[in-house]
Tab-separated table of C-alpha atoms in Angstrom:
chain	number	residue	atom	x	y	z
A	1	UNK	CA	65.104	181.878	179.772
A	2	UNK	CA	68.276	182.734	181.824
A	3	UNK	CA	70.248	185.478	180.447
A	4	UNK	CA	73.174	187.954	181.459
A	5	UNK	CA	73.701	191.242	179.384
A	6	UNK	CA	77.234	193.058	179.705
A	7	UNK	CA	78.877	195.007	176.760
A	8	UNK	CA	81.116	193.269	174.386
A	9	UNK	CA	83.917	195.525	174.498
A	10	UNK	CA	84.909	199.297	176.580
A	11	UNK	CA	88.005	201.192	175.982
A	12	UNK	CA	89.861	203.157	178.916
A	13	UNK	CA	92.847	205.006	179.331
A	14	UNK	CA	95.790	204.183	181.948
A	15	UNK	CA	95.286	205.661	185.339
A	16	UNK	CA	91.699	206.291	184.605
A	17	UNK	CA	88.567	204.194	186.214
A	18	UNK	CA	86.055	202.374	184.333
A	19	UNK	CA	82.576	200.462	185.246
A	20	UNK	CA	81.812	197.305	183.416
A	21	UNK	CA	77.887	196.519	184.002
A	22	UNK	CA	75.924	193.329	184.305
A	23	UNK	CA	72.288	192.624	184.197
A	24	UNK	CA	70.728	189.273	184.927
A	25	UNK	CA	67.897	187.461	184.570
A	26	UNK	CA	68.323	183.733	186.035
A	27	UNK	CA	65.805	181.728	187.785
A	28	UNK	CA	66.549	182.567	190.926
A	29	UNK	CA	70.047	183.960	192.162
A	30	UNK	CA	72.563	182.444	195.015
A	31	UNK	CA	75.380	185.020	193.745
A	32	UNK	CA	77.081	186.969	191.245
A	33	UNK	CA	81.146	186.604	190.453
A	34	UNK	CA	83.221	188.560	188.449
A	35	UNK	CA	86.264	186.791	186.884
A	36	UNK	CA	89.242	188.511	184.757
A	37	UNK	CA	90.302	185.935	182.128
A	38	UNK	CA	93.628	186.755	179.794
A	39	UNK	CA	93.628	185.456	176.046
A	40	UNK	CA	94.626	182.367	176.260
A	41	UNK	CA	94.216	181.753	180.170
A	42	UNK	CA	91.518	179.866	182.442
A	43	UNK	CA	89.508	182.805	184.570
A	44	UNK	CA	90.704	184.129	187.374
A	45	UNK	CA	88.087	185.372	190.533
A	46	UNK	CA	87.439	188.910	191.248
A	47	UNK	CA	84.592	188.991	193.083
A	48	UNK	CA	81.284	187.484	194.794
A	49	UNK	CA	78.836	190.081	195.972
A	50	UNK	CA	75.163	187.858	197.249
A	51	UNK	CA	73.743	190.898	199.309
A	52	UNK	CA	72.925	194.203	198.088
A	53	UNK	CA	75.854	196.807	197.878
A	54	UNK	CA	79.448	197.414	197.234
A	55	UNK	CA	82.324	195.015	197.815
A	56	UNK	CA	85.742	196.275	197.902
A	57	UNK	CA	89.115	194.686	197.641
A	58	UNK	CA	91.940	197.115	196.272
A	59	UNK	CA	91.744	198.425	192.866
A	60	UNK	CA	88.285	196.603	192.101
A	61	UNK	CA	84.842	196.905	193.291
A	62	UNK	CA	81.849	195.397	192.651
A	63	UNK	CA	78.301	196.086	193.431
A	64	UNK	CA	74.726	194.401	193.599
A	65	UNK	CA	71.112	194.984	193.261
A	66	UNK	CA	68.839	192.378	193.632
A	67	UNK	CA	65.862	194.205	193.031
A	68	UNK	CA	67.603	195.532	189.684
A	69	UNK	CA	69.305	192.739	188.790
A	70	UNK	CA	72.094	194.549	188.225
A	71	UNK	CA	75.305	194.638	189.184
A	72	UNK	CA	78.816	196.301	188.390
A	73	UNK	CA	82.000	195.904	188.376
A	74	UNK	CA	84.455	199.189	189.116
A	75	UNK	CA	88.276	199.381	188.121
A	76	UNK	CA	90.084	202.479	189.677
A	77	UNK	CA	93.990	203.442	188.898
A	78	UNK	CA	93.959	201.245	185.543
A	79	UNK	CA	97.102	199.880	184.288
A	80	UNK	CA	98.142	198.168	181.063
A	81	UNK	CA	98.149	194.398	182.424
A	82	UNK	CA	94.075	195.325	183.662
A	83	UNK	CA	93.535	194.685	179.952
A	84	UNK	CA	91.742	191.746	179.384
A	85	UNK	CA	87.896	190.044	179.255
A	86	UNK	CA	85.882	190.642	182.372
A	87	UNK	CA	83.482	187.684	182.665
A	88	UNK	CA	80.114	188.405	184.946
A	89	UNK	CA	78.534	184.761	186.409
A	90	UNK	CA	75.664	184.308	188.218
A	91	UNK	CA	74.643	181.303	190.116
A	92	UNK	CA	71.126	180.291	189.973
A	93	UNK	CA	68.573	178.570	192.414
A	94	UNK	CA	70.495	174.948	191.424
A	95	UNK	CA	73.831	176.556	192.009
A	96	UNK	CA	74.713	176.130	188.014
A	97	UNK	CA	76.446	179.038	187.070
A	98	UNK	CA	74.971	181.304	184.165
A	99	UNK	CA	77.877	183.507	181.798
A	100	UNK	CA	77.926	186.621	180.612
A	101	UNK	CA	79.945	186.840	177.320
A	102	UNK	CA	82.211	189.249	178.736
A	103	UNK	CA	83.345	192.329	178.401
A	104	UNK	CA	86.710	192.762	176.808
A	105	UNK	CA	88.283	195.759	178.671
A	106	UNK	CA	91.208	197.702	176.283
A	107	UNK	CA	93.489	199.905	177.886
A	108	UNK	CA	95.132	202.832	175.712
A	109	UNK	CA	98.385	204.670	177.267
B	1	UNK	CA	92.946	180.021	197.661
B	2	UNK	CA	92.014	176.428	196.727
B	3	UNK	CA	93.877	175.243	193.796
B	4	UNK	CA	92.450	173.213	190.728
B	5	UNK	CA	94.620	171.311	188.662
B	6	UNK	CA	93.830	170.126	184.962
B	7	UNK	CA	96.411	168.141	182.995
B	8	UNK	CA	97.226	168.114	180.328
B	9	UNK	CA	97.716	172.016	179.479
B	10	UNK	CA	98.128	171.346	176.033
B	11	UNK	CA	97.327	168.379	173.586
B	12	UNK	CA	97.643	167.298	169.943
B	13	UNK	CA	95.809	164.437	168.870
B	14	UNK	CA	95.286	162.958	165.600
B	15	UNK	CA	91.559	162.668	164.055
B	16	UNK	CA	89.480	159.473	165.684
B	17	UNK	CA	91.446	159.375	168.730
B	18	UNK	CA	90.119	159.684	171.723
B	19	UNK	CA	91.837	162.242	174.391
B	20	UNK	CA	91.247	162.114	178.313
B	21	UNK	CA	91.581	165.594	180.820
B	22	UNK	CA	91.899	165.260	184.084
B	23	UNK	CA	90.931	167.818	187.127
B	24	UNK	CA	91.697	167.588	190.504
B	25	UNK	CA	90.658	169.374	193.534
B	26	UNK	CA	94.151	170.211	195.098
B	27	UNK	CA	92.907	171.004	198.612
B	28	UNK	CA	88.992	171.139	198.881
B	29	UNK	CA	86.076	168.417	198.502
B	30	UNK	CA	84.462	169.745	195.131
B	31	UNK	CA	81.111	168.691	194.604
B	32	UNK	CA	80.191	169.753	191.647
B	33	UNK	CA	82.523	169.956	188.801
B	34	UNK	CA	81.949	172.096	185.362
B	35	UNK	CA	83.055	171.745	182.370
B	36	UNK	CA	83.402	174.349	180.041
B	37	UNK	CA	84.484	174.848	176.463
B	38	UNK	CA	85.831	178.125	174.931
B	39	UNK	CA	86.113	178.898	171.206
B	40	UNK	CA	88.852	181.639	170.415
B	41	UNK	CA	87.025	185.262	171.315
B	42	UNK	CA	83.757	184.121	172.927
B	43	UNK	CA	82.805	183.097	176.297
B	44	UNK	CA	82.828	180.180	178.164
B	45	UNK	CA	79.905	177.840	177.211
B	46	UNK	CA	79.089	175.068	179.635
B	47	UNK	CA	79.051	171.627	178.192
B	48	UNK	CA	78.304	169.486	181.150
B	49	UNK	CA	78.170	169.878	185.293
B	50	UNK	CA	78.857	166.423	187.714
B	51	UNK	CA	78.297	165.742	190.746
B	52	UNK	CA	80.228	163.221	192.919
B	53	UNK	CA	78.911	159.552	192.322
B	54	UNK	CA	76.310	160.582	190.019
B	55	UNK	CA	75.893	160.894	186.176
B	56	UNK	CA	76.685	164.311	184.697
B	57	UNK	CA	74.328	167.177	183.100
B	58	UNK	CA	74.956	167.675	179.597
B	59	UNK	CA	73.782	171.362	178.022
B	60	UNK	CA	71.611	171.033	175.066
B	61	UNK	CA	73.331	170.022	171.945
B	62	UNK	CA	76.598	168.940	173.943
B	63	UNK	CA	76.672	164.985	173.486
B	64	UNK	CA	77.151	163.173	176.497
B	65	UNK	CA	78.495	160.209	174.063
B	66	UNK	CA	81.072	161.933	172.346
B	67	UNK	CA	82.008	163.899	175.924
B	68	UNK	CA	82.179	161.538	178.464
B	69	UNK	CA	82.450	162.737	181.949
B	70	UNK	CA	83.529	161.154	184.965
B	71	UNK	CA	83.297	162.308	188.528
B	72	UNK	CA	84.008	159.182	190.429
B	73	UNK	CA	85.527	160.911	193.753
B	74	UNK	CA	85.475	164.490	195.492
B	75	UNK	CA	88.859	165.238	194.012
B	76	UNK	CA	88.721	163.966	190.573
B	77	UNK	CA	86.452	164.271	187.580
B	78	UNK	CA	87.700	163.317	184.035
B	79	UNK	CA	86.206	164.608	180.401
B	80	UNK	CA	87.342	162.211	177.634
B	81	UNK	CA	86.899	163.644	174.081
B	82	UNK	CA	86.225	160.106	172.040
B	83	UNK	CA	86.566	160.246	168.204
B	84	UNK	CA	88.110	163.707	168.309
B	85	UNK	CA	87.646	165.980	164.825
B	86	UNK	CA	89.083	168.631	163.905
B	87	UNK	CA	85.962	170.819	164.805
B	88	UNK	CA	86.795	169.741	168.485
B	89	UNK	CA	89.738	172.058	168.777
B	90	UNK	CA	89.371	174.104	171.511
B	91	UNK	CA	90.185	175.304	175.099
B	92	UNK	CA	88.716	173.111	177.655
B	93	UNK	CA	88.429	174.492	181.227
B	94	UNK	CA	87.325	172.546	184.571
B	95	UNK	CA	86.506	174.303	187.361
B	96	UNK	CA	85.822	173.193	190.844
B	97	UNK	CA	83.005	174.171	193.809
B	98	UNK	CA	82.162	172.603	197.253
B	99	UNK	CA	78.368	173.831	198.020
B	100	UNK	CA	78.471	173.987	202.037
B	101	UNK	CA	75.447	174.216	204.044
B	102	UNK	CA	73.166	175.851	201.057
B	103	UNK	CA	76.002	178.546	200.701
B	104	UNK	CA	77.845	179.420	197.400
B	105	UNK	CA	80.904	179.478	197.306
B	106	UNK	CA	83.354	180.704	194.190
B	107	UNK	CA	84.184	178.202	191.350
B	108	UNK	CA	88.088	177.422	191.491
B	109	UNK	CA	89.370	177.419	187.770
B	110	UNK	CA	91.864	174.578	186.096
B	111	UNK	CA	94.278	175.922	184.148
B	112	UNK	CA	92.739	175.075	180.968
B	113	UNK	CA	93.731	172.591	178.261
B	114	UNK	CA	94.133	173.385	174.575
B	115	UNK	CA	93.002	170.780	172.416
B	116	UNK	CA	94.352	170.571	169.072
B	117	UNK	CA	92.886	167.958	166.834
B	118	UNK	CA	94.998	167.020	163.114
């Protein structure tokens, strides 16, 4: 069966960094996203990494292994309004995409 | 970024009525539209995906009867809720992609509807 592992919930403190990790299992892969989704909100994109490595864009980061099926998603310089669920997707070899059940990410002062 | 736009955000409907939510593709071709329901504190669970002029995929256990999907153009696909119950109550979420050349691209999120079922 398909399946994506990330943990349920990760506390961090303001100004610090924290890593949120995926794994995946999915008959076959054409991508991984990470989405940030506020209570109450639709998702919003992070990130699509489909080769190997790390993907920048500001405060967030996200890497991929294919070999691993792994992947991660890095937060540096954390503020209050980072807190939220972080949502790993992976698209498979029909381009359906698979959910984590996200992480919920709390930030402490 | 492309923009997706589901209407209505928020709905109140009485038991054994039937509610319809739209989603539109603002500024992109999507072919293939998801739909997604979200109970309060867990993840998104897919109920059905569409593709332009075709019938929809239902999950297991979501019924295409009760759920009834329409994706008659690039730029619009509708999920009616017929004989709503209370257990319906939820947030419904559309989101939009346009598969180009074999490539993936990101899913474009509606806003999200709340259902609310009396």
């Amino acid at each position: 069966g398909q399946n994506i592992d990330q943990p349920t919930e990760m506390t961090a403190t303001e100004g610090a960094i924290v890593q949120i990790n995926c794994t995946y299992q999915t008959s076959g892969f054409n991508g991984l996203f990470w989405y940030q989704q506020h209570a109450g909100e639709a998702p919003t994109f992070l990130s699509y990494n489909v080769l190997d490595g790390l993907e920048e864009k500001g405060r967030f980061s996200s890497f991929l292994s294919r070999s691993k099926g792994y992947s991660y998603l890095l937060l540096k310089e954390l503020q209050m309004k980072d807190s939220a669920s972080y949502l790993c997707a992976v698209t498979d070899s029909n381009y359906q995409l698979i959910w984590g059940a996200g992480t919920k990410l709390i930030i402490k002062p | 970024g492309a923009v997706v736009s589901q209407h209505p955000s928020r709905v109140i409907c009485k038991s054994g009525t039937s509610v319809k939510i739209e989603c539109r593709s603002l500024d992109f071709q999507a072919t293939t539209m998801f739909w997604y329901r979200q109970f309060p504190k867990q993840s998104l669970m897919l109920m059905a995906t569409s593709n332009e002029g075709s019938k929809a995929t239902y999950e297991q256990g979501v019924e295409k009867d009760k759920f009834l999907i329409n994706h008659a153009s690039l730029t619009l696909s509708t999920l009616t809720v017929t004989s709503a119950h209370p257990e319906d109550s939820s947030f419904y979420i559309c989101s939009a992609r346009a598969v180009s050349q074999g490539l993936s691209t990101e899913a474009f999120f509606g806003q999200g509807t709340r259902l609310t079922v009396v």
